[in-house]
Amino acid sequence: FPESRRTREGAARLPVAIYVCNRPHYLREVLGALRRAAGVEDVLLIVSLDADSQEMLDAVRSVDFCAVRVLFHPQPVVAIGAVGGRGSDGVLVVKQHWLFLVRQVFDGIREMRGYKGDVLLLEEDHVPSPDILVTLRGLLAIKNRGEGACAGDAGCWGAYMKFGCQGEGKETDIYKACRVKWFVNTGVAFNRSVFEAIEASDFESFRDGWDWSMYHLIQTRQLLPCQQGDGQIDGQTNAPSGVRR
């Protein structure tokens, strides 16, 4: 793969990492949507594949709109149809791939060594809306300044991008979002301090998917939540747009 393209002058590079099961048609759709995202030229795209698939490699090689790096997960993920419910073996294998990618992003990739900022993590069936990067940068600025719901001593540990409504069959507006109160299986962004908290916790041994394992860390105060204005506990700042399935 070619060396990193230059970002716009003065622009900070935003790492976006995607873990991919052997579903090249989904991957191509996500890459096509990401190509149309405003500000994508400033992205370092990291794609982790669970199989040595020529079709998936060709899809990643087609990326010419930002810098790209490719990883291979050493333990292939089982077919999506076999994942099953919470705590099933399939869900745990997908979690292993997610954790492998996070570890590579913060500790393995040359360009990321010493990086302490935020990284956006997506699946290959999370189709980004055109404003995902602009929205995310705004959220991360609020989080990192400790404003709004992230004010106070606790702060916020990350940001997540909610599902849009377009995939529900009756909505065509790619900017319209469905209201949700969770970050289960969504795009999520956090920084090195959160990664280090994950590594120091029982995240890996907790028998559930990566998303419910994060909830577990919040519930057990291994990750500090922040207090929302409505009195509810939420570990993240959330966006009204972003990814859809």
CSV table of C-alpha atoms in Angstrom, one decimal:
chain,number,residue,atom,x,y,z
A,1,PHE,CA,0.0,0.0,0.0
A,2,PRO,CA,1.3,3.5,-0.8
A,3,GLU,CA,2.7,5.8,1.8
A,4,SER,CA,0.3,8.2,3.6
A,5,ARG,CA,-1.1,11.0,1.6
A,6,ARG,CA,-0.6,14.5,3.0
A,7,THR,CA,-3.5,16.0,4.9
A,8,ARG,CA,-4.7,19.5,4.2
A,9,GLU,CA,-2.3,22.1,5.6
A,10,GLY,CA,-2.8,22.5,9.3
A,11,ALA,CA,-5.3,19.7,9.5
A,12,ALA,CA,-5.0,17.0,12.2
A,13,ARG,CA,-5.2,13.5,10.9
A,14,LEU,CA,-8.2,11.5,12.3
A,15,PRO,CA,-7.7,7.7,12.5
A,16,VAL,CA,-10.7,5.6,11.4
A,17,ALA,CA,-10.4,1.9,12.0
A,18,ILE,CA,-12.7,-0.7,10.6
A,19,TYR,CA,-12.8,-4.4,11.5
A,20,VAL,CA,-14.1,-6.6,8.6
A,21,CYS,CA,-15.6,-10.0,8.4
A,22,ASN,CA,-15.6,-11.8,5.1
A,23,ARG,CA,-18.3,-9.7,3.6
A,24,PRO,CA,-16.8,-7.7,0.7
A,25,HIS,CA,-20.1,-6.3,-0.5
A,26,TYR,CA,-20.6,-4.6,2.8
A,27,LEU,CA,-17.0,-3.3,2.8
A,28,ARG,CA,-17.4,-1.8,-0.7
A,29,GLU,CA,-20.5,0.0,0.4
A,30,VAL,CA,-18.9,1.5,3.4
A,31,LEU,CA,-15.8,2.6,1.5
A,32,GLY,CA,-18.0,4.2,-1.1
A,33,ALA,CA,-19.9,6.1,1.5
A,34,LEU,CA,-16.6,7.1,3.3
A,35,ARG,CA,-15.3,8.5,0.0
A,36,ARG,CA,-18.2,11.0,0.0
A,37,ALA,CA,-17.7,12.1,3.6
A,38,ALA,CA,-16.6,15.7,4.1
A,39,GLY,CA,-13.0,15.9,5.4
A,40,VAL,CA,-12.1,12.3,4.5
A,41,GLU,CA,-8.8,13.5,3.0
A,42,ASP,CA,-7.5,14.0,6.6
A,43,VAL,CA,-8.3,10.4,7.6
A,44,LEU,CA,-5.8,7.6,8.3
A,45,LEU,CA,-8.0,4.6,7.4
A,46,ILE,CA,-7.0,1.3,9.1
A,47,VAL,CA,-8.8,-1.8,7.9
A,48,SER,CA,-8.4,-5.2,9.7
A,49,LEU,CA,-9.4,-8.2,7.7
A,50,ASP,CA,-10.3,-11.6,9.2
A,51,ALA,CA,-9.4,-13.5,6.0
A,52,ASP,CA,-6.9,-13.4,3.2
A,53,SER,CA,-9.6,-12.6,0.6
A,54,GLN,CA,-8.5,-11.2,-2.7
A,55,GLU,CA,-11.9,-9.5,-3.1
A,56,MET,CA,-11.6,-7.7,0.2
A,57,LEU,CA,-7.9,-6.7,-0.5
A,58,ASP,CA,-9.0,-5.3,-3.9
A,59,ALA,CA,-11.7,-3.3,-2.2
A,60,VAL,CA,-9.1,-1.8,0.2
A,61,ARG,CA,-6.6,-1.2,-2.6
A,62,SER,CA,-9.3,0.9,-4.4
A,63,VAL,CA,-9.1,3.5,-1.7
A,64,ASP,CA,-7.5,6.6,-3.2
A,65,PHE,CA,-9.2,9.3,-1.1
A,66,CYS,CA,-7.1,9.0,2.1
A,67,ALA,CA,-4.1,7.2,3.6
A,68,VAL,CA,-4.8,3.5,4.3
A,69,ARG,CA,-3.2,0.7,6.2
A,70,VAL,CA,-4.4,-3.0,6.2
A,71,LEU,CA,-4.1,-5.6,9.0
A,72,PHE,CA,-4.9,-9.3,9.1
A,73,HIS,CA,-6.6,-10.7,12.2
A,74,PRO,CA,-4.7,-14.0,13.0
A,75,GLN,CA,-7.9,-15.8,14.1
A,76,PRO,CA,-10.6,-15.7,11.4
A,77,VAL,CA,-14.0,-14.7,12.7
A,78,VAL,CA,-16.9,-17.2,12.4
A,79,ALA,CA,-19.7,-16.5,9.9
A,80,ILE,CA,-22.0,-13.8,10.9
A,81,GLY,CA,-25.0,-16.2,10.9
A,82,ALA,CA,-23.3,-18.2,13.7
A,83,VAL,CA,-22.8,-15.3,16.0
A,84,GLY,CA,-26.0,-15.8,18.0
A,85,GLY,CA,-27.0,-13.8,21.0
A,86,ARG,CA,-25.2,-12.1,23.8
A,87,GLY,CA,-22.4,-14.2,25.3
A,88,SER,CA,-22.4,-16.7,22.4
A,89,ASP,CA,-19.1,-18.0,21.0
A,90,GLY,CA,-19.6,-16.1,17.8
A,91,VAL,CA,-20.0,-12.8,19.6
A,92,LEU,CA,-16.9,-13.5,21.6
A,93,VAL,CA,-14.8,-14.1,18.5
A,94,VAL,CA,-16.0,-10.9,17.0
A,95,LYS,CA,-15.0,-9.2,20.2
A,96,GLN,CA,-11.5,-10.7,19.9
A,97,HIS,CA,-11.2,-9.1,16.5
A,98,TRP,CA,-12.3,-5.8,17.8
A,99,LEU,CA,-9.8,-5.9,20.7
A,100,PHE,CA,-7.1,-7.0,18.3
A,101,LEU,CA,-7.8,-4.0,16.1
A,102,VAL,CA,-7.8,-1.6,19.1
A,103,ARG,CA,-4.5,-3.0,20.3
A,104,GLN,CA,-2.9,-2.6,16.9
A,105,VAL,CA,-4.2,0.9,16.5
A,106,PHE,CA,-2.7,2.1,19.8
A,107,ASP,CA,0.4,-0.1,20.1
A,108,GLY,CA,1.2,-1.7,16.8
A,109,ILE,CA,1.0,0.6,13.8
A,110,ARG,CA,4.0,2.7,13.1
A,111,GLU,CA,2.1,6.0,12.5
A,112,MET,CA,0.1,5.5,15.7
A,113,ARG,CA,3.0,5.0,18.1
A,114,GLY,CA,2.7,7.7,20.8
A,115,TYR,CA,-0.6,8.8,19.5
A,116,LYS,CA,-2.9,9.9,22.4
A,117,GLY,CA,-5.9,11.3,20.5
A,118,ASP,CA,-9.2,9.8,19.6
A,119,VAL,CA,-9.8,7.0,17.1
A,120,LEU,CA,-13.1,6.2,15.4
A,121,LEU,CA,-14.0,2.5,15.3
A,122,LEU,CA,-16.5,1.1,12.8
A,123,GLU,CA,-17.7,-2.3,11.5
A,124,GLU,CA,-17.9,-3.0,7.8
A,125,ASP,CA,-21.7,-2.7,7.8
A,126,HIS,CA,-21.6,0.8,9.4
A,127,VAL,CA,-22.3,3.0,6.4
A,128,PRO,CA,-21.2,6.5,7.2
A,129,SER,CA,-23.3,9.6,6.4
A,130,PRO,CA,-21.6,12.4,4.5
A,131,ASP,CA,-21.3,14.5,7.7
A,132,ILE,CA,-19.9,11.8,10.0
A,133,LEU,CA,-16.4,13.3,10.3
A,134,VAL,CA,-17.5,16.9,10.7
A,135,THR,CA,-20.0,15.8,13.4
A,136,LEU,CA,-17.4,13.6,15.1
A,137,ARG,CA,-14.8,16.3,15.2
A,138,GLY,CA,-17.4,18.6,16.8
A,139,LEU,CA,-18.3,16.0,19.4
A,140,LEU,CA,-14.7,15.3,20.2
A,141,ALA,CA,-14.0,19.0,20.7
A,142,ILE,CA,-16.8,19.2,23.2
A,143,LYS,CA,-15.6,16.1,25.0
A,144,ASN,CA,-12.0,17.2,25.1
A,145,ARG,CA,-12.9,20.7,26.4
A,146,GLY,CA,-15.1,19.2,29.1
A,147,GLU,CA,-18.2,21.1,28.0
A,148,GLY,CA,-21.9,20.4,28.0
A,149,ALA,CA,-22.7,16.9,29.3
A,150,CYS,CA,-19.0,16.3,29.7
A,151,ALA,CA,-18.5,19.1,32.2
A,152,GLY,CA,-17.4,18.4,35.7
A,153,ASP,CA,-14.8,16.0,37.3
A,154,ALA,CA,-16.0,12.8,35.6
A,155,GLY,CA,-15.9,14.1,32.0
A,156,CYS,CA,-16.8,11.8,29.1
A,157,TRP,CA,-14.7,8.9,28.0
A,158,GLY,CA,-15.8,8.9,24.3
A,159,ALA,CA,-18.2,9.7,21.6
A,160,TYR,CA,-20.5,7.5,19.5
A,161,MET,CA,-22.3,7.9,16.2
A,162,LYS,CA,-25.9,6.8,16.3
A,163,PHE,CA,-27.7,4.8,13.6
A,164,GLY,CA,-29.6,6.8,11.1
A,165,CYS,CA,-33.1,6.0,10.0
A,166,GLN,CA,-32.5,5.4,6.3
A,167,GLY,CA,-32.1,1.6,6.7
A,168,GLU,CA,-35.6,1.3,8.2
A,169,GLY,CA,-37.2,1.3,4.8
A,170,LYS,CA,-39.4,4.4,5.2
A,171,GLU,CA,-36.8,7.1,5.5
A,172,THR,CA,-34.6,8.5,2.6
A,173,ASP,CA,-32.9,11.4,4.4
A,174,ILE,CA,-29.4,10.2,5.1
A,175,TYR,CA,-29.0,12.9,7.7
A,176,LYS,CA,-32.0,12.0,9.8
A,177,ALA,CA,-31.3,10.0,12.9
A,178,CYS,CA,-33.3,7.5,14.9
A,179,ARG,CA,-33.5,8.2,18.7
A,180,VAL,CA,-31.5,5.6,20.7
A,181,LYS,CA,-30.2,5.6,24.3
A,182,TRP,CA,-27.4,3.1,23.9
A,183,PHE,CA,-24.2,2.5,21.9
A,184,VAL,CA,-24.7,-1.2,21.2
A,185,ASN,CA,-23.0,-2.1,17.9
A,186,THR,CA,-22.5,1.5,16.8
A,187,GLY,CA,-19.5,3.6,15.7
A,188,VAL,CA,-17.5,4.6,18.8
A,189,ALA,CA,-14.5,6.9,19.3
A,190,PHE,CA,-12.1,7.1,22.3
A,191,ASN,CA,-8.5,7.9,23.1
A,192,ARG,CA,-5.4,6.1,24.5
A,193,SER,CA,-6.4,6.7,28.1
A,194,VAL,CA,-9.6,4.7,27.5
A,195,PHE,CA,-7.6,2.0,25.7
A,196,GLU,CA,-5.3,1.8,28.7
A,197,ALA,CA,-8.3,1.5,31.1
A,198,ILE,CA,-9.7,-1.3,28.9
A,199,GLU,CA,-6.4,-3.2,29.1
A,200,ALA,CA,-6.3,-2.7,32.9
A,201,SER,CA,-9.8,-4.0,33.4
A,202,ASP,CA,-11.6,-7.4,33.1
A,203,PHE,CA,-12.9,-6.4,29.6
A,204,GLU,CA,-11.3,-9.3,27.8
A,205,SER,CA,-12.5,-12.0,30.3
A,206,PHE,CA,-16.1,-10.6,30.5
A,207,ARG,CA,-18.3,-13.0,28.5
A,208,ASP,CA,-20.1,-10.7,26.2
A,209,GLY,CA,-19.6,-8.6,23.0
A,210,TRP,CA,-17.3,-5.5,23.0
A,211,ASP,CA,-20.2,-3.1,23.4
A,212,TRP,CA,-21.9,-4.8,26.4
A,213,SER,CA,-18.4,-5.3,27.9
A,214,MET,CA,-17.9,-1.5,27.7
A,215,TYR,CA,-21.3,-1.1,29.5
A,216,HIS,CA,-19.9,-3.6,32.1
A,217,LEU,CA,-16.8,-1.4,32.7
A,218,ILE,CA,-19.1,1.7,33.2
A,219,GLN,CA,-21.4,-0.2,35.6
A,220,THR,CA,-18.4,-1.4,37.6
A,221,ARG,CA,-16.7,2.0,37.5
A,222,GLN,CA,-13.7,0.7,35.6
A,223,LEU,CA,-14.6,3.4,33.2
A,224,LEU,CA,-16.0,6.6,34.7
A,225,PRO,CA,-19.4,7.6,33.3
A,226,CYS,CA,-20.5,11.2,33.0
A,227,GLN,CA,-23.8,12.6,34.3
A,228,GLN,CA,-26.3,13.8,31.6
A,229,GLY,CA,-28.5,16.8,32.2
A,230,ASP,CA,-31.6,14.5,32.6
A,231,GLY,CA,-29.9,12.7,35.5
A,232,GLN,CA,-29.2,9.6,33.5
A,233,ILE,CA,-25.7,8.0,33.4
A,234,ASP,CA,-24.1,7.8,30.0
A,235,GLY,CA,-20.4,7.1,29.3
A,236,GLN,CA,-20.3,9.1,26.1
A,237,THR,CA,-21.3,12.2,24.2
A,238,ASN,CA,-23.6,11.2,21.4
A,239,ALA,CA,-24.4,12.5,17.9
A,240,PRO,CA,-27.7,12.8,16.2
A,241,SER,CA,-26.2,11.5,12.9
A,242,GLY,CA,-23.4,9.3,11.8
A,243,VAL,CA,-23.7,5.6,10.7
A,244,ARG,CA,-26.6,3.5,9.6
A,245,ARG,CA,-26.9,-0.2,8.9
